[in-house]
XYZ file of C-alpha atoms in Angstrom:
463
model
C 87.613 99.671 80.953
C 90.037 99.842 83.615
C 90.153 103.464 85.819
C 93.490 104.668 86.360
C 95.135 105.699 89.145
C 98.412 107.792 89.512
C 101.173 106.096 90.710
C 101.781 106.351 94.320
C 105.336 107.375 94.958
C 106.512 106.523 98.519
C 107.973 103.734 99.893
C 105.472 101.142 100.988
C 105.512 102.460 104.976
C 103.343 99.797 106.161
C 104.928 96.703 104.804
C 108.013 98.215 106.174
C 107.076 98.691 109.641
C 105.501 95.780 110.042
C 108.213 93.804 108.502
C 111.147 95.745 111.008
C 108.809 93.737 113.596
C 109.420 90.918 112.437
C 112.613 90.329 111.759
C 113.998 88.522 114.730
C 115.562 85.538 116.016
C 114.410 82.272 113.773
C 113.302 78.769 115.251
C 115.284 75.975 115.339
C 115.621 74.366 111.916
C 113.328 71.658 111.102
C 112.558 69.067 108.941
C 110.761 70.751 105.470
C 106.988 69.750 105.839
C 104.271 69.315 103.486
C 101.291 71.885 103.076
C 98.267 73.303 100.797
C 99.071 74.480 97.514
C 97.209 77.648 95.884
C 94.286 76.619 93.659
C 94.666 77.683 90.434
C 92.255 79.707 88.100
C 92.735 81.205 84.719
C 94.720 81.798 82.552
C 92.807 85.546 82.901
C 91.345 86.313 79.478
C 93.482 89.159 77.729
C 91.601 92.124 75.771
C 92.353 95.496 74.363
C 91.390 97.029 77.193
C 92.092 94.201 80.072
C 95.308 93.079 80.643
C 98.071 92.104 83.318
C 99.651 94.859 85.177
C 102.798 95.892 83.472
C 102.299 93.246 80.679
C 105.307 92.366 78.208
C 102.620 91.534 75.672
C 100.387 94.510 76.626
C 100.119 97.803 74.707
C 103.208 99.853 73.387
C 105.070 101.896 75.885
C 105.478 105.711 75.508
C 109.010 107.591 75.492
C 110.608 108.916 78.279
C 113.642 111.088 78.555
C 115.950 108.864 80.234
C 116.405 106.827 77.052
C 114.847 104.265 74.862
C 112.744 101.263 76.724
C 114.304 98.408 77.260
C 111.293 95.427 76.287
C 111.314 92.033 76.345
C 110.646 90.223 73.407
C 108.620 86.982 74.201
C 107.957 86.349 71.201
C 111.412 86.644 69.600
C 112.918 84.217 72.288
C 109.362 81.621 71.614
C 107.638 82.692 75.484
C 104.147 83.202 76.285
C 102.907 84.646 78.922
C 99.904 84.428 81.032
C 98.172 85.300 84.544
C 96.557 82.849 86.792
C 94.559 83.585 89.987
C 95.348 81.712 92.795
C 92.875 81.247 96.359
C 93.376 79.420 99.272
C 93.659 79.830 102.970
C 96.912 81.315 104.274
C 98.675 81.093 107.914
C 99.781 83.861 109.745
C 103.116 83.069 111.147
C 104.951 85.141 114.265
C 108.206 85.492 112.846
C 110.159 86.180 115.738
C 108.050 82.822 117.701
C 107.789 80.622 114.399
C 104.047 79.980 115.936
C 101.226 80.547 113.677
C 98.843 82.937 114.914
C 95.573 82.805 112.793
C 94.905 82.223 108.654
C 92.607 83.649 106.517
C 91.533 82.850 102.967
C 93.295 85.022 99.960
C 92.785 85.247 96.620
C 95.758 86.879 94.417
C 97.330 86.780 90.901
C 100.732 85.529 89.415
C 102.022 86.470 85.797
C 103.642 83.383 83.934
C 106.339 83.815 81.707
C 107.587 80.743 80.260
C 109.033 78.686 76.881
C 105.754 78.218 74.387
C 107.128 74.598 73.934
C 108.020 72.028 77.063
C 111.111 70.912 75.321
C 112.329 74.057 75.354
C 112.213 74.790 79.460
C 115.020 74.365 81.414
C 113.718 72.675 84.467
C 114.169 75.865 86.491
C 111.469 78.263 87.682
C 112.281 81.957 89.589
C 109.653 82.382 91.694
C 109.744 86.352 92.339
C 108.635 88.322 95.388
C 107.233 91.440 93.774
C 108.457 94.495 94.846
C 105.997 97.026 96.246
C 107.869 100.230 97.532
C 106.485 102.239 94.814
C 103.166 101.380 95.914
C 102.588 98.832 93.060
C 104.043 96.004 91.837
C 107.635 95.829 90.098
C 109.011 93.049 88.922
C 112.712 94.219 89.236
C 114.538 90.946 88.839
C 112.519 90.389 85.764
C 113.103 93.650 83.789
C 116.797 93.168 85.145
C 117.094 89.423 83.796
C 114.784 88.550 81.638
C 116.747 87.961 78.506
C 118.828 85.986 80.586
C 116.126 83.927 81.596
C 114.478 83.322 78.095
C 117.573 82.412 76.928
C 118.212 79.436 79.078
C 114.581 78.906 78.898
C 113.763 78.917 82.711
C 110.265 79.739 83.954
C 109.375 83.650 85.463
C 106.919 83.973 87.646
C 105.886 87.345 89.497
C 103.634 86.848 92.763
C 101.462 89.526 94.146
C 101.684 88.178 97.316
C 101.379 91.985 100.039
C 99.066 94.019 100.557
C 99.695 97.100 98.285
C 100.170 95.801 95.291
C 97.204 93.964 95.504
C 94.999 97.000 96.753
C 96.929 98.671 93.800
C 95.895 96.348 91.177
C 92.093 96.555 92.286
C 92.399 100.244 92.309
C 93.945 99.911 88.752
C 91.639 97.698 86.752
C 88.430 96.879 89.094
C 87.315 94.631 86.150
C 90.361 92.436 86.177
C 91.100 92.454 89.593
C 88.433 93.454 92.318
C 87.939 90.088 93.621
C 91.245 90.072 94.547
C 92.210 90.133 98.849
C 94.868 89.063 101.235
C 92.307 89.091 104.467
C 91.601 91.520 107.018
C 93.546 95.054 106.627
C 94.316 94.456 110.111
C 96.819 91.723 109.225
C 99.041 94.162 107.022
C 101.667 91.487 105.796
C 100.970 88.448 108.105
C 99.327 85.935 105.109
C 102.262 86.846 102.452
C 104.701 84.184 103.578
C 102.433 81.474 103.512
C 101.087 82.861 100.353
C 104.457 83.021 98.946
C 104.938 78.976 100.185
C 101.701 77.719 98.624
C 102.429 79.210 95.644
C 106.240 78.086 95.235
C 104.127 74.172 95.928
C 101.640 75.164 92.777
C 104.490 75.300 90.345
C 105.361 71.266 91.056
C 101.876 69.768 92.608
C 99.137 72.502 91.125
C 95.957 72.201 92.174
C 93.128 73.236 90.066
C 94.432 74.771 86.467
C 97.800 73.575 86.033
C 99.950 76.791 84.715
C 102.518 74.971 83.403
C 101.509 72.042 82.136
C 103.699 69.665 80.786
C 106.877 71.184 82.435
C 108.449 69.263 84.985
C 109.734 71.895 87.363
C 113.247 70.616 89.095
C 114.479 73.457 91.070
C 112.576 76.482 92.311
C 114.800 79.438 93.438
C 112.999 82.411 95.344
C 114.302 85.718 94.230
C 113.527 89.233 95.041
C 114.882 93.016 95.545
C 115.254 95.823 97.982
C 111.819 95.277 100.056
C 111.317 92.025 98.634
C 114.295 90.384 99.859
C 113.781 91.984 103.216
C 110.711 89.628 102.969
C 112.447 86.788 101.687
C 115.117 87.178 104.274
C 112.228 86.536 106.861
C 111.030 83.949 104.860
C 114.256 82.204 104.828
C 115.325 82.407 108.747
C 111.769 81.976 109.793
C 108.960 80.138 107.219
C 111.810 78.477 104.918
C 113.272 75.568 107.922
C 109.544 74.361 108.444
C 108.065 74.122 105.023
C 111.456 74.007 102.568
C 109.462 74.915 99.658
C 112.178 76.465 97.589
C 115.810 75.145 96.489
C 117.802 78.429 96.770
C 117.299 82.077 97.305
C 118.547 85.365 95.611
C 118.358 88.293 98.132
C 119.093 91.235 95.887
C 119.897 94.479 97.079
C 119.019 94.367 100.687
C 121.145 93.754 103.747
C 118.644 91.927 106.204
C 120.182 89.186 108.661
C 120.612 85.908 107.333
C 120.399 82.808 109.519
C 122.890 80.412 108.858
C 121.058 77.185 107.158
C 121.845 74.105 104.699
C 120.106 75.797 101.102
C 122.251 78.369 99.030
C 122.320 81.507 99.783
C 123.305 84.492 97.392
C 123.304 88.066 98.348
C 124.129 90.688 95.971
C 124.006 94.246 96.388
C 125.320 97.279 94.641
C 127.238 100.001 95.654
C 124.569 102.014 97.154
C 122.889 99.056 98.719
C 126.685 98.731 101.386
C 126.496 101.523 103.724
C 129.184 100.243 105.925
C 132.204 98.367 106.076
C 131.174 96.016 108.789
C 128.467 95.111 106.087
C 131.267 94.151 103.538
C 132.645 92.127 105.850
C 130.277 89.783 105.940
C 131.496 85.817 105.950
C 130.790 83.709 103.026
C 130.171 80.087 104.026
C 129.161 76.454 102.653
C 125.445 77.622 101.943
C 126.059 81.300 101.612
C 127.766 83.666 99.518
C 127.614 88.093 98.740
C 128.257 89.355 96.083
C 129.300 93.222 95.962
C 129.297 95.428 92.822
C 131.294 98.141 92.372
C 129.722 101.646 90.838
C 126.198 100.121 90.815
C 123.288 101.981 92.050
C 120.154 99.998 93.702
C 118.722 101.491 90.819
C 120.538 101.740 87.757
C 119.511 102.911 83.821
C 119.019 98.887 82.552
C 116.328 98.766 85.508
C 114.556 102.600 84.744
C 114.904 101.883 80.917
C 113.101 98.601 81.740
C 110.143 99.500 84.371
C 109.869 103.489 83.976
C 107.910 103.278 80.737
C 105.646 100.839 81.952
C 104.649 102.952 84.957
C 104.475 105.467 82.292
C 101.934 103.040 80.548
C 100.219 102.366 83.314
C 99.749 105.605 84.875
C 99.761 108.274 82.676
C 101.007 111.840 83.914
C 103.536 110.137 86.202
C 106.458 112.582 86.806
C 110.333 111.494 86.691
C 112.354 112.176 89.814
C 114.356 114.876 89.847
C 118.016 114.716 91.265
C 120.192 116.790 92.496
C 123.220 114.971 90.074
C 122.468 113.238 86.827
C 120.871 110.115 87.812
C 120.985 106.270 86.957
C 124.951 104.642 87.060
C 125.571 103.356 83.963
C 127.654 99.998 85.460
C 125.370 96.854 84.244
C 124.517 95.148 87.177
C 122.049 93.317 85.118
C 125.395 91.301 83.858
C 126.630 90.029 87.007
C 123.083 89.388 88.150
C 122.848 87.432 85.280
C 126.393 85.285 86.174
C 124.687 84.893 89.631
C 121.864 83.264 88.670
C 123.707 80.475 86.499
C 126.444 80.077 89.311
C 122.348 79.017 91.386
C 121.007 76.880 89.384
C 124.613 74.787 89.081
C 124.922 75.066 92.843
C 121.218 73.942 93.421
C 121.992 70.907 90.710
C 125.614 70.119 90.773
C 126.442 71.271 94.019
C 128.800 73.630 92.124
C 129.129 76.669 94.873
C 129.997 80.171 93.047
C 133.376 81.997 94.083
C 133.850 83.611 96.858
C 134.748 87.953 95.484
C 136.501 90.544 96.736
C 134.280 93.295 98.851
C 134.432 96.676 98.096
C 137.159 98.857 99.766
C 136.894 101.217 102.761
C 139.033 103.692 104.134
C 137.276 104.010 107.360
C 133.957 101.950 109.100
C 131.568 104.361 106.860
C 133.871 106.131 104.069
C 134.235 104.394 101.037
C 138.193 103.763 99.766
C 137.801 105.760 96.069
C 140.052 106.266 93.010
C 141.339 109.813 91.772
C 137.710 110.252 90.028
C 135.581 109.337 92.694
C 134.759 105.737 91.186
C 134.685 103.006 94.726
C 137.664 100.527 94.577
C 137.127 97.077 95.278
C 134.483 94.457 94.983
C 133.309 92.849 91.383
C 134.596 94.934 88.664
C 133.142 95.031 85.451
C 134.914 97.002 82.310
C 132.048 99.284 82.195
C 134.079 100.773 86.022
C 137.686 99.379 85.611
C 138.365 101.351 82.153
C 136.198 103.790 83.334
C 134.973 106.874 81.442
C 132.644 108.669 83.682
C 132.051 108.566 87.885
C 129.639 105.922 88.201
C 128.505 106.433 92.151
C 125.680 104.367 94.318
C 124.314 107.552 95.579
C 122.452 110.724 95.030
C 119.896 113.482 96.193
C 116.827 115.308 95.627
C 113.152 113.696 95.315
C 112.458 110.842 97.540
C 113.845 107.803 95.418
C 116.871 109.267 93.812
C 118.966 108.168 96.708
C 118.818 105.012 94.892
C 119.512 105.933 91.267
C 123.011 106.333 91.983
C 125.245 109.064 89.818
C 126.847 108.990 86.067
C 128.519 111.983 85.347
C 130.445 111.786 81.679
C 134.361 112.557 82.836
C 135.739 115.890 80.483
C 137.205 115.693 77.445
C 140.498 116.634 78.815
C 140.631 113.162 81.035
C 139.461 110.905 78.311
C 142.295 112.199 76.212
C 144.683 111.883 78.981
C 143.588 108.491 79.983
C 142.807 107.100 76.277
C 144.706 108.608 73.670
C 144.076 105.662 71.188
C 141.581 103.652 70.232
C 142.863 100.596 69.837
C 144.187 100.911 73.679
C 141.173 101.614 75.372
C 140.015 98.551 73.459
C 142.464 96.775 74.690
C 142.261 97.663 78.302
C 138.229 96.746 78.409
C 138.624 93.658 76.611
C 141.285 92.428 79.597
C 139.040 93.847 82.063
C 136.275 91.591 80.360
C 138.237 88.628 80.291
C 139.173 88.857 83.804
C 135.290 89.323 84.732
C 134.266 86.284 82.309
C 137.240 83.909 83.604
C 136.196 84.964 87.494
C 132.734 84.011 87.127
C 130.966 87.149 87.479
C 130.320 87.593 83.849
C 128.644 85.655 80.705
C 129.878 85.237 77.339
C 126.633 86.862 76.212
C 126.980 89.649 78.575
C 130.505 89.750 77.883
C 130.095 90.100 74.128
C 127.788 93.265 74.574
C 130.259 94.924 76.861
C 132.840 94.452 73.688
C 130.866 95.194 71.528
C 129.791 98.433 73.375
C 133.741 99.353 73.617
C 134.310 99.129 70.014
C 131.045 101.559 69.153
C 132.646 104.213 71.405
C 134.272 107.258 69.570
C 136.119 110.143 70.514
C 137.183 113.335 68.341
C 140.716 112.497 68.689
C 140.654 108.741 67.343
């Protein structure tokens, strides 16, 4: 039996700090050189009482009072998935030198996700830093994406690759994960990036247990949020020009440098995630391009509905945040992180670079330009915030993470009737909105069929 342990709410100081260290000026690009892959153990036997941390297939969720979960179905889309163990001996790289100041041996775990049939993969894997500022590990892009991903049958898989989530996971479930280290405490963070390399090398050359046999993986793009991408923005100015493991790289939600290189580049942030205007301005470029979403919150409902009830699962007794405004923006990033990741895997394979989007509007270098409701102008606009019905804001207070729930607050009756006095015209105007998000590239038709869908559902008294 695994012994639970409460969740441990705080942002994951130490990774932080060391990573604000080192964050610095990258080496010289060089030519991508070969290295170790992770050996490969498992799959890890499943049981009623042993299973991976925050497991689709695990045990049902329990309620919570934000809504009703959001699961993914693996089995309705034909996925399996399964955890692997993976050892080897990892460098510890000087980020701000490029010079590799030690290694140490590691062994940690990666969750698979992936078509039950070969045929039916894609060719495309998302190889996903996990993120760790809750003091365990979240797989954000996952619960943001993943009927996205099933659908166009690409491989998921979630590394454990710092050192909290993996001292998290041994606190969780000793039985299932105490043999599992990332060296010397001392070291904090230092063996992650090469962890994160050898195992990005496992999903095409695996040594030991292959985890995905029979697929033929193309193209591996490196994705990750908030704390994660501050990692993977190291990764990329600093690990990525020696070793050139990956093909592209999503850096969601955080606004670390980026070194100029020759692989695509995506950043995209929500609202809450651009403090500043000299943030929105920002150049795209050949290799590189942001992507800035208006009325989104770092952490949005899709996301809570997602993850909250398996933190529930997992740690029983685990409080909501309370905020000082009603919580969680209703705007679905989800859908434009969605359009993102096609526009990647065309630009990896066809060379096909997404469009360049407008930024999000400022009256001043740290006021935000806003509409007569308080809803941010600018930047990608889905229906959801163009015909909008409620404030939908990147920011809040109160406990410690609601700073990055955002705001949704439900606009009066009064101003609904004013601004929608028919049916059939509100309909109208988020249909056009849709188009114009589907024909710019931010939105797909799948995504754009639930936002219709979701306008013709709505009903007011006076309809």
């Amino acid at each position: 039996m695994r012994s639970r342990t409460p969740l441990r709410c705080g942002v994951a100081a130490t990774g932080l700090a060391v990573l604000s260290g080192l964050i610095g000026a990258a080496p010289a690009q060089a030519e991508p050189t070969d290295g170790p892959a992770a050996t490969v153990s498992g799959p890890v036997p499943v049981t009623g009482d042993s299973y991976p941390f925050m497991s689709a297939d695990g045990p049902d969720v329990p309620p919570i009072e934000a809504g009703e979960p959001i699961e993914a179905d693996l089995g309705e889309h034909g996925y399996v998935e399964e955890e692997f163990l993976l050892q080897g001996t990892a460098e510890h790289r000087d980020l701000g030198t490029g010079e590799v100041t030690g290694t140490s041996p590691y062994t940690t775990r990666m969750v698979v996700r992936r078509p039950a049939r070969t045929r039916d993969f894609s060719g495309t894997a998302f190889l996903e830093w996990n993120n760790v500022s809750f003091g365990q590990d979240i797989e954000i892009d996952w619960f943001l994406s993943h009927d996205y991903l099933m659908r166009e049958g690409h491989v998921w898989v979630g590394l454990s690759a710092q050192r909290v989530g993996v001292d998290a996971l041994r606190d969780w479930d000793p039985g299932r994960y105490g043999d599992l280290t990332v060296g010397d405490p001392a070291l904090a963070d230092a063996p992650a990036f090469d962890i994160y390399s050898q195992t990005a090398r496992t999903l095409r050359s695996p040594e030991g247990v292959d985890p995905l046999p029979g697929f033929d993986v193309d193209t591996v793009i490196a994705t990750g949020h908030s704390q994660s991408a501050r990692y993977l923005s190291a990764y990329h100015n600093s690990v990525h020009p020696d070793h050139g493991v990956v093909d592209a790289f999503m850096i969601h939600g955080a606004p670390t440098a980026l070194d100029e290189g020759t692989t695509p580049v995506m950043r995209l942030v929500a609202e809450t995630d651009v403090r500043l205007r000299s943030q929105s301005e920002e150049p795209d470029s050949e290799y590189f391009r942001r992507w800035e979403v208006a009325g989104t919150a770092h952490v949005g409902l899709t996301e809570y509905l997602a993850f909250a009830p398996l933190i529930a699962r997992e740690n029983p007794g685990t409080e909501p945040q309370r905020c000082d405004r009603p919580p969680l923006s209703r705007i679905p990033f989800h859908h434009v992180l969605n359009a993102a990741y096609d526009h990647m895997v065309d630009w990896v394979e066809d060379g096909d670079a997404p469009p360049e989007t407008p930024r999000l509007e400022w009256d001043d270098a740290t006021t935000a330009s806003r509409d007569e409701h308080g809803n941010q102008l600018g930047g990608i606009r889905l229906a959801e915030h163009e015909v909008a019905t409620a404030l939908n804001h990147g920011d809040n207070t109160g406990d410690p993470f609601c700073f990055l729930q955002g705001t949704h607050v439900p606009f009066d009756e009064e101003t609904l009737e004013e601004l929608y006095p028919r049916r059939g015209g509100y309909v109208s105007q988020v249909n056009r909105a849709v188009n114009r998000a589907r024909h710019d590239g931010y939105l797909l038709s799948e995504d754009a069929r639930d936002s219709r869908g979701a306008a013709l559902r709505t009903d007011y008294p006076w309809w």
